mmCIF file of N, CA and C in Angstrom:
data_model
loop_
_atom_site.group_PDB
_atom_site.id
_atom_site.type_symbol
_atom_site.label_atom_id
_atom_site.label_comp_id
_atom_site.label_asym_id
_atom_site.label_seq_id
_atom_site.Cartn_x
_atom_site.Cartn_y
_atom_site.Cartn_z
ATOM 1 N N MET L 21 -1.857 -31.799 -15.313
ATOM 2 C CA MET L 21 -0.563 -31.367 -14.415
ATOM 3 C C MET L 21 -0.886 -29.915 -13.453
ATOM 4 N N THR L 22 -0.594 -29.802 -12.406
ATOM 5 C CA THR L 22 -0.777 -28.823 -11.130
ATOM 6 C C THR L 22 0.553 -27.787 -11.594
ATOM 7 N N THR L 23 0.382 -26.815 -11.384
ATOM 8 C CA THR L 23 1.468 -25.838 -11.111
ATOM 9 C C THR L 23 1.274 -24.910 -10.223
ATOM 10 N N SER L 24 2.672 -25.115 -9.583
ATOM 11 C CA SER L 24 2.338 -23.839 -8.167
ATOM 12 C C SER L 24 2.441 -23.003 -8.561
ATOM 13 N N ALA L 25 2.720 -21.731 -7.553
ATOM 14 C CA ALA L 25 2.934 -20.041 -7.745
ATOM 15 C C ALA L 25 4.614 -19.981 -8.204
ATOM 16 N N THR L 26 5.218 -20.650 -7.137
ATOM 17 C CA THR L 26 6.704 -20.962 -7.538
ATOM 18 C C THR L 26 7.036 -21.426 -8.898
ATOM 19 N N SER L 27 6.252 -22.434 -9.320
ATOM 20 C CA SER L 27 7.050 -22.803 -10.762
ATOM 21 C C SER L 27 6.398 -21.636 -11.808
ATOM 22 N N LEU L 28 5.790 -21.094 -11.692
ATOM 23 C CA LEU L 28 5.379 -19.749 -12.365
ATOM 24 C C LEU L 28 6.019 -19.006 -12.369
ATOM 25 N N GLY L 29 6.889 -18.402 -11.214
ATOM 26 C CA GLY L 29 7.934 -17.779 -11.338
ATOM 27 C C GLY L 29 7.548 -16.780 -10.491
ATOM 28 N N HIS L 30 6.457 -16.819 -9.627
ATOM 29 C CA HIS L 30 6.298 -15.940 -8.436
ATOM 30 C C HIS L 30 6.594 -15.945 -6.860
ATOM 31 N N PRO L 31 6.941 -15.310 -6.320
ATOM 32 C CA PRO L 31 7.683 -15.953 -5.132
ATOM 33 C C PRO L 31 6.720 -16.232 -4.035
ATOM 34 N N PRO L 32 6.863 -16.891 -3.091
ATOM 35 C CA PRO L 32 5.823 -17.640 -2.108
ATOM 36 C C PRO L 32 5.251 -16.262 -1.369
ATOM 37 N N LEU L 33 3.845 -16.351 -1.070
ATOM 38 C CA LEU L 33 3.518 -15.026 -0.260
ATOM 39 C C LEU L 33 3.989 -15.041 0.880
ATOM 40 N N ARG L 34 4.894 -15.540 1.351
ATOM 41 C CA ARG L 34 5.434 -15.360 2.756
ATOM 42 C C ARG L 34 6.447 -14.292 2.779
ATOM 43 N N THR L 35 7.036 -14.727 1.529
ATOM 44 C CA THR L 35 8.356 -13.802 0.713
ATOM 45 C C THR L 35 7.957 -12.429 0.643
ATOM 46 N N VAL L 36 6.731 -12.465 -0.006
ATOM 47 C CA VAL L 36 5.848 -10.996 -0.385
ATOM 48 C C VAL L 36 5.531 -10.294 0.888
ATOM 49 N N LEU L 37 4.643 -10.855 1.545
ATOM 50 C CA LEU L 37 4.497 -10.266 2.531
ATOM 51 C C LEU L 37 5.528 -9.910 3.528
ATOM 52 N N LEU L 38 6.726 -10.139 3.559
ATOM 53 C CA LEU L 38 7.482 -10.119 4.518
ATOM 54 C C LEU L 38 8.667 -8.744 3.702
ATOM 55 N N THR L 39 8.463 -8.795 2.229
ATOM 56 C CA THR L 39 8.845 -7.777 1.547
ATOM 57 C C THR L 39 7.684 -6.308 1.940
ATOM 58 N N VAL L 40 6.959 -6.405 1.927
ATOM 59 C CA VAL L 40 5.948 -5.713 2.030
ATOM 60 C C VAL L 40 6.153 -4.944 3.625
ATOM 61 N N LEU L 41 6.192 -5.918 4.410
ATOM 62 C CA LEU L 41 6.454 -5.327 5.791
ATOM 63 C C LEU L 41 7.925 -4.746 5.732
ATOM 64 N N GLY L 42 9.201 -5.053 4.771
ATOM 65 C CA GLY L 42 10.199 -4.713 4.826
ATOM 66 C C GLY L 42 10.142 -3.210 4.391
ATOM 67 N N PHE L 43 9.564 -3.069 3.520
ATOM 68 C CA PHE L 43 9.344 -1.247 2.964
ATOM 69 C C PHE L 43 8.339 -0.581 3.934
ATOM 70 N N GLY L 44 7.248 -1.358 4.176
ATOM 71 C CA GLY L 44 6.132 -0.581 4.910
ATOM 72 C C GLY L 44 6.620 -0.033 6.144
ATOM 73 N N VAL L 45 7.384 -0.828 6.732
ATOM 74 C CA VAL L 45 7.735 -0.401 8.486
ATOM 75 C C VAL L 45 8.316 1.002 8.108
ATOM 76 N N PRO L 46 9.990 0.770 7.524
ATOM 77 C CA PRO L 46 10.490 1.818 7.319
ATOM 78 C C PRO L 46 9.904 3.186 6.903
ATOM 79 N N ALA L 47 8.938 2.900 5.814
ATOM 80 C CA ALA L 47 8.529 4.000 5.249
ATOM 81 C C ALA L 47 7.739 4.668 6.434
ATOM 82 N N LEU L 48 6.954 4.112 7.163
ATOM 83 C CA LEU L 48 5.920 4.315 7.983
ATOM 84 C C LEU L 48 6.855 5.325 9.142
ATOM 85 N N LEU L 49 8.023 4.787 9.655
ATOM 86 C CA LEU L 49 9.079 5.023 10.637
ATOM 87 C C LEU L 49 9.569 6.300 9.912
ATOM 88 N N LEU L 50 10.219 6.515 8.816
ATOM 89 C CA LEU L 50 10.764 7.547 8.331
ATOM 90 C C LEU L 50 10.113 8.992 8.270
ATOM 91 N N SER L 51 8.543 8.284 7.616
ATOM 92 C CA SER L 51 7.571 9.406 7.568
ATOM 93 C C SER L 51 7.204 10.402 9.030
ATOM 94 N N VAL L 52 7.176 9.262 10.028
ATOM 95 C CA VAL L 52 6.624 9.882 11.566
ATOM 96 C C VAL L 52 8.194 10.996 12.008
ATOM 97 N N ALA L 53 9.515 9.977 11.871
ATOM 98 C CA ALA L 53 10.568 10.971 12.145
ATOM 99 C C ALA L 53 10.513 11.955 11.380
ATOM 100 N N ASN L 54 10.151 12.345 10.365
ATOM 101 C CA ASN L 54 10.550 13.646 9.557
ATOM 102 C C ASN L 54 9.169 14.309 9.944
ATOM 103 N N ALA L 55 8.158 14.354 9.900
ATOM 104 C CA ALA L 55 7.086 15.008 10.520
ATOM 105 C C ALA L 55 7.190 15.377 12.001
ATOM 106 N N ASN L 56 8.062 14.766 12.795
ATOM 107 C CA ASN L 56 8.297 15.195 13.961
ATOM 108 C C ASN L 56 9.673 16.202 14.415
ATOM 109 N N GLY L 57 10.371 16.238 13.232
ATOM 110 C CA GLY L 57 11.214 16.739 13.208
ATOM 111 C C GLY L 57 12.609 16.348 13.542
ATOM 112 N N TRP L 58 12.758 15.011 13.413
ATOM 113 C CA TRP L 58 13.545 14.044 13.849
ATOM 114 C C TRP L 58 14.730 14.192 12.877
ATOM 115 N N LEU L 59 14.467 14.118 11.737
ATOM 116 C CA LEU L 59 15.154 13.755 10.184
ATOM 117 C C LEU L 59 14.497 14.987 9.202
ATOM 118 N N ALA L 60 15.642 15.308 8.683
ATOM 119 C CA ALA L 60 15.371 16.197 7.532
ATOM 120 C C ALA L 60 15.192 15.604 5.925
ATOM 121 N N LEU L 61 14.234 14.780 5.620
ATOM 122 C CA LEU L 61 14.120 13.757 4.281
ATOM 123 C C LEU L 61 13.529 14.689 3.515
ATOM 124 N N PRO L 62 13.579 14.911 2.404
ATOM 125 C CA PRO L 62 12.877 15.337 1.079
ATOM 126 C C PRO L 62 11.355 14.858 1.059
ATOM 127 N N GLU L 63 10.417 15.469 1.078
ATOM 128 C CA GLU L 63 9.152 14.796 0.741
ATOM 129 C C GLU L 63 8.917 13.954 -0.590
ATOM 130 N N GLY L 64 9.492 13.856 -1.413
ATOM 131 C CA GLY L 64 9.584 13.304 -2.545
ATOM 132 C C GLY L 64 10.015 11.933 -2.461
ATOM 133 N N PHE L 65 11.182 11.827 -1.680
ATOM 134 C CA PHE L 65 11.882 10.661 -1.060
ATOM 135 C C PHE L 65 10.685 9.544 -0.116
ATOM 136 N N LEU L 66 10.443 10.538 0.694
ATOM 137 C CA LEU L 66 9.496 9.605 1.540
ATOM 138 C C LEU L 66 7.872 9.068 0.802
ATOM 139 N N ALA L 67 7.768 10.149 -0.221
ATOM 140 C CA ALA L 67 6.575 9.536 -0.773
ATOM 141 C C ALA L 67 6.657 8.333 -1.692
ATOM 142 N N GLY L 68 7.994 8.434 -2.486
ATOM 143 C CA GLY L 68 8.310 7.328 -3.444
ATOM 144 C C GLY L 68 8.437 6.048 -2.168
ATOM 145 N N PHE L 69 8.944 6.301 -1.473
ATOM 146 C CA PHE L 69 9.107 5.207 -0.731
ATOM 147 C C PHE L 69 8.036 4.350 0.097
ATOM 148 N N ARG L 70 6.817 5.465 0.316
ATOM 149 C CA ARG L 70 5.525 4.884 0.670
ATOM 150 C C ARG L 70 4.839 4.475 -0.488
ATOM 151 N N TRP L 71 4.895 5.002 -1.576
ATOM 152 C CA TRP L 71 4.006 4.166 -2.778
ATOM 153 C C TRP L 71 4.639 3.133 -3.102
ATOM 154 N N LEU L 72 6.220 2.916 -3.043
ATOM 155 C CA LEU L 72 6.899 1.512 -3.319
ATOM 156 C C LEU L 72 6.458 0.517 -2.223
ATOM 157 N N ALA L 73 6.134 0.742 -0.999
ATOM 158 C CA ALA L 73 5.695 -0.175 -0.023
ATOM 159 C C ALA L 73 3.847 -0.297 -0.571
ATOM 160 N N LEU L 74 3.170 0.566 -1.246
ATOM 161 C CA LEU L 74 2.051 0.196 -1.545
ATOM 162 C C LEU L 74 1.797 -0.336 -2.630
ATOM 163 N N VAL L 75 2.949 -0.586 -3.554
ATOM 164 C CA VAL L 75 2.612 -1.628 -4.890
ATOM 165 C C VAL L 75 2.989 -2.660 -4.549
ATOM 166 N N MET L 76 3.792 -2.832 -3.474
ATOM 167 C CA MET L 76 4.121 -4.324 -2.900
ATOM 168 C C MET L 76 3.112 -4.961 -2.414
ATOM 169 N N LEU L 77 2.257 -4.118 -1.427
ATOM 170 C CA LEU L 77 1.047 -4.290 -0.815
ATOM 171 C C LEU L 77 0.307 -4.546 -1.902
ATOM 172 N N MET L 78 0.167 -4.533 -3.024
ATOM 173 C CA MET L 78 -1.035 -4.481 -4.243
ATOM 174 C C MET L 78 -0.691 -5.567 -4.822
ATOM 175 N N TYR L 79 0.706 -6.043 -4.697
ATOM 176 C CA TYR L 79 1.209 -6.991 -5.397
ATOM 177 C C TYR L 79 0.398 -8.278 -4.721
ATOM 178 N N TYR L 80 0.660 -8.138 -3.253
ATOM 179 C CA TYR L 80 0.452 -9.047 -2.244
ATOM 180 C C TYR L 80 -1.318 -9.417 -2.455
ATOM 181 N N GLY L 81 -1.684 -8.260 -2.505
ATOM 182 C CA GLY L 81 -3.387 -8.296 -2.736
ATOM 183 C C GLY L 81 -3.852 -9.045 -3.889
ATOM 184 N N TYR L 82 -2.929 -8.784 -4.884
ATOM 185 C CA TYR L 82 -3.257 -9.756 -6.147
ATOM 186 C C TYR L 82 -2.980 -11.116 -5.843
ATOM 187 N N ARG L 83 -1.876 -11.509 -5.659
ATOM 188 C CA ARG L 83 -1.599 -12.895 -5.204
ATOM 189 C C ARG L 83 -1.993 -13.681 -4.162
ATOM 190 N N ARG L 84 -2.678 -12.756 -3.389
ATOM 191 C CA ARG L 84 -3.840 -13.509 -2.276
ATOM 192 C C ARG L 84 -5.285 -13.721 -2.760
ATOM 193 N N ALA L 85 -5.837 -12.742 -3.576
ATOM 194 C CA ALA L 85 -7.110 -12.944 -4.192
ATOM 195 C C ALA L 85 -8.232 -13.132 -3.222
ATOM 196 N N ASN L 86 -7.671 -12.114 -2.288
ATOM 197 C CA ASN L 86 -9.076 -12.244 -1.126
ATOM 198 C C ASN L 86 -9.913 -10.964 -0.525
ATOM 199 N N LEU L 87 -11.135 -10.928 -1.021
ATOM 200 C CA LEU L 87 -11.645 -9.403 -0.726
ATOM 201 C C LEU L 87 -11.566 -8.924 0.403
ATOM 202 N N THR L 88 -11.251 -9.349 1.675
ATOM 203 C CA THR L 88 -11.002 -9.082 2.556
ATOM 204 C C THR L 88 -9.342 -8.386 2.490
ATOM 205 N N THR L 89 -8.310 -9.013 2.182
ATOM 206 C CA THR L 89 -7.211 -8.227 1.809
ATOM 207 C C THR L 89 -7.276 -7.155 0.741
ATOM 208 N N TRP L 90 -7.936 -7.253 0.022
ATOM 209 C CA TRP L 90 -8.276 -5.929 -1.329
ATOM 210 C C TRP L 90 -8.966 -4.855 -0.487
ATOM 211 N N ILE L 91 -10.061 -5.196 0.565
ATOM 212 C CA ILE L 91 -10.534 -4.087 1.279
ATOM 213 C C ILE L 91 -9.355 -3.294 2.218
ATOM 214 N N VAL L 92 -8.092 -4.310 2.886
ATOM 215 C CA VAL L 92 -7.064 -3.536 3.507
ATOM 216 C C VAL L 92 -6.472 -2.540 2.578
ATOM 217 N N VAL L 93 -5.667 -3.316 1.228
ATOM 218 C CA VAL L 93 -5.358 -2.622 0.382
ATOM 219 C C VAL L 93 -5.934 -1.258 -0.067
ATOM 220 N N ALA L 94 -7.321 -1.479 -0.328
ATOM 221 C CA ALA L 94 -7.617 -0.190 -0.469
ATOM 222 C C ALA L 94 -7.871 1.430 0.699
ATOM 223 N N MET L 95 -7.749 0.643 1.953
ATOM 224 C CA MET L 95 -7.822 1.265 2.748
ATOM 225 C C MET L 95 -6.289 2.115 2.788
ATOM 226 N N PHE L 96 -5.519 1.606 2.795
ATOM 227 C CA PHE L 96 -4.101 2.013 2.790
ATOM 228 C C PHE L 96 -4.030 3.040 1.439
ATOM 229 N N VAL L 97 -4.287 2.383 0.293
ATOM 230 C CA VAL L 97 -3.976 3.022 -0.987
ATOM 231 C C VAL L 97 -5.064 4.463 -0.572
ATOM 232 N N GLY L 98 -6.116 4.750 -0.355
ATOM 233 C CA GLY L 98 -6.827 5.646 -0.075
ATOM 234 C C GLY L 98 -6.096 6.643 1.010
ATOM 235 N N GLY L 99 -5.771 6.086 2.160
ATOM 236 C CA GLY L 99 -5.124 6.645 3.444
ATOM 237 C C GLY L 99 -4.019 8.008 2.429
ATOM 238 N N GLU L 100 -3.173 6.919 1.296
ATOM 239 C CA GLU L 100 -1.997 7.536 0.955
ATOM 240 C C GLU L 100 -2.392 8.659 -0.064
ATOM 241 N N VAL L 101 -3.397 8.452 -0.957
ATOM 242 C CA VAL L 101 -3.866 9.352 -1.566
ATOM 243 C C VAL L 101 -4.331 10.479 -1.160
ATOM 244 N N GLY L 102 -4.951 10.094 0.073
ATOM 245 C CA GLY L 102 -5.515 11.469 0.860
ATOM 246 C C GLY L 102 -4.436 12.121 1.651
ATOM 247 N N HIS L 103 -3.402 11.547 1.961
ATOM 248 C CA HIS L 103 -2.326 12.184 2.229
ATOM 249 C C HIS L 103 -1.323 13.106 1.398
ATOM 250 N N ASP L 104 -0.713 12.196 0.652
ATOM 251 C CA ASP L 104 -0.274 12.970 -0.821
ATOM 252 C C ASP L 104 -0.839 13.869 -1.916
ATOM 253 N N PHE L 105 -2.436 13.906 -1.883
ATOM 254 C CA PHE L 105 -3.124 14.645 -3.222
ATOM 255 C C PHE L 105 -4.272 14.760 -2.312
ATOM 256 N N PRO L 106 -4.390 15.865 -1.076
ATOM 257 C CA PRO L 106 -5.696 15.758 -0.735
ATOM 258 C C PRO L 106 -6.870 16.488 -1.806
ATOM 259 N N GLU L 107 -6.304 17.484 -2.395
ATOM 260 C CA GLU L 107 -7.819 17.491 -3.459
ATOM 261 C C GLU L 107 -8.124 16.643 -4.736
ATOM 262 N N VAL L 108 -7.192 15.556 -4.968
ATOM 263 C CA VAL L 108 -8.017 14.633 -5.411
ATOM 264 C C VAL L 108 -8.933 13.771 -4.997
ATOM 265 N N ALA L 109 -8.609 13.520 -3.143
ATOM 266 C CA ALA L 109 -9.078 13.071 -2.431
ATOM 267 C C ALA L 109 -10.567 13.251 -2.163
ATOM 268 N N LYS L 110 -10.376 14.941 -2.307
ATOM 269 C CA LYS L 110 -11.878 15.622 -2.051
ATOM 270 C C LYS L 110 -12.898 15.408 -2.966
ATOM 271 N N ASN L 111 -12.161 15.375 -4.051
ATOM 272 C CA ASN L 111 -13.027 14.599 -5.693
ATOM 273 C C ASN L 111 -13.331 13.476 -5.640
ATOM 274 N N LEU L 112 -12.634 12.528 -4.971
ATOM 275 C CA LEU L 112 -13.179 11.213 -4.792
ATOM 276 C C LEU L 112 -14.538 10.928 -3.954
ATOM 277 N N LYS L 113 -14.775 11.834 -3.487
ATOM 278 C CA LYS L 113 -16.002 11.529 -2.275
ATOM 279 C C LYS L 113 -17.246 11.121 -2.816
ATOM 280 N N VAL L 114 -17.182 11.225 -4.152
ATOM 281 C CA VAL L 114 -18.419 10.587 -4.842
ATOM 282 C C VAL L 114 -18.381 9.253 -4.722
ATOM 283 N N LEU L 115 -17.445 8.600 -4.874
ATOM 284 C CA LEU L 115 -16.808 7.116 -4.774
ATOM 285 C C LEU L 115 -17.763 6.494 -3.523
ATOM 286 N N SER L 116 -17.289 7.179 -2.280
ATOM 287 C CA SER L 116 -17.714 6.870 -1.170
ATOM 288 C C SER L 116 -19.354 6.650 -1.210
ATOM 289 N N ASP L 117 -19.731 7.904 -1.658
ATOM 290 C CA ASP L 117 -21.121 8.289 -1.423
ATOM 291 C C ASP L 117 -21.995 6.981 -2.252
ATOM 292 N N ILE L 118 -21.374 6.782 -3.481
ATOM 293 C CA ILE L 118 -21.926 5.472 -4.233
ATOM 294 C C ILE L 118 -21.730 4.487 -3.403
ATOM 295 N N PHE L 119 -20.669 3.696 -2.565
ATOM 296 C CA PHE L 119 -20.163 2.757 -2.477
ATOM 297 C C PHE L 119 -21.175 2.685 -0.922
ATOM 298 N N ILE L 120 -21.730 3.774 -0.294
ATOM 299 C CA ILE L 120 -22.393 3.575 0.773
ATOM 300 C C ILE L 120 -23.805 3.195 0.255
ATOM 301 N N ARG L 121 -24.284 3.798 -0.551
ATOM 302 C CA ARG L 121 -25.784 3.570 -0.825
ATOM 303 C C ARG L 121 -25.933 2.156 -1.541
#
């Protein structure tokens, strides 16, 4: 007996991807608007919104189980860590040095 992802309680990948875009695009637009001074939103709110979008992207990567997808997810997570926690990101340079060798 074969089981599909939806019979296990998981939403279809298309729905997950649309949810990622539904959180990611507004998070990007709100962050850009805040950085340019068009909106005055608390940084904690924007960071939470961006991380929520990343969690959804990670779930999509988990469901997709594809190396290319995980590379894209890792790039977005790395960019967000560098943006929100620059000192931590500097200390993670060791990982990039190991990966390149």
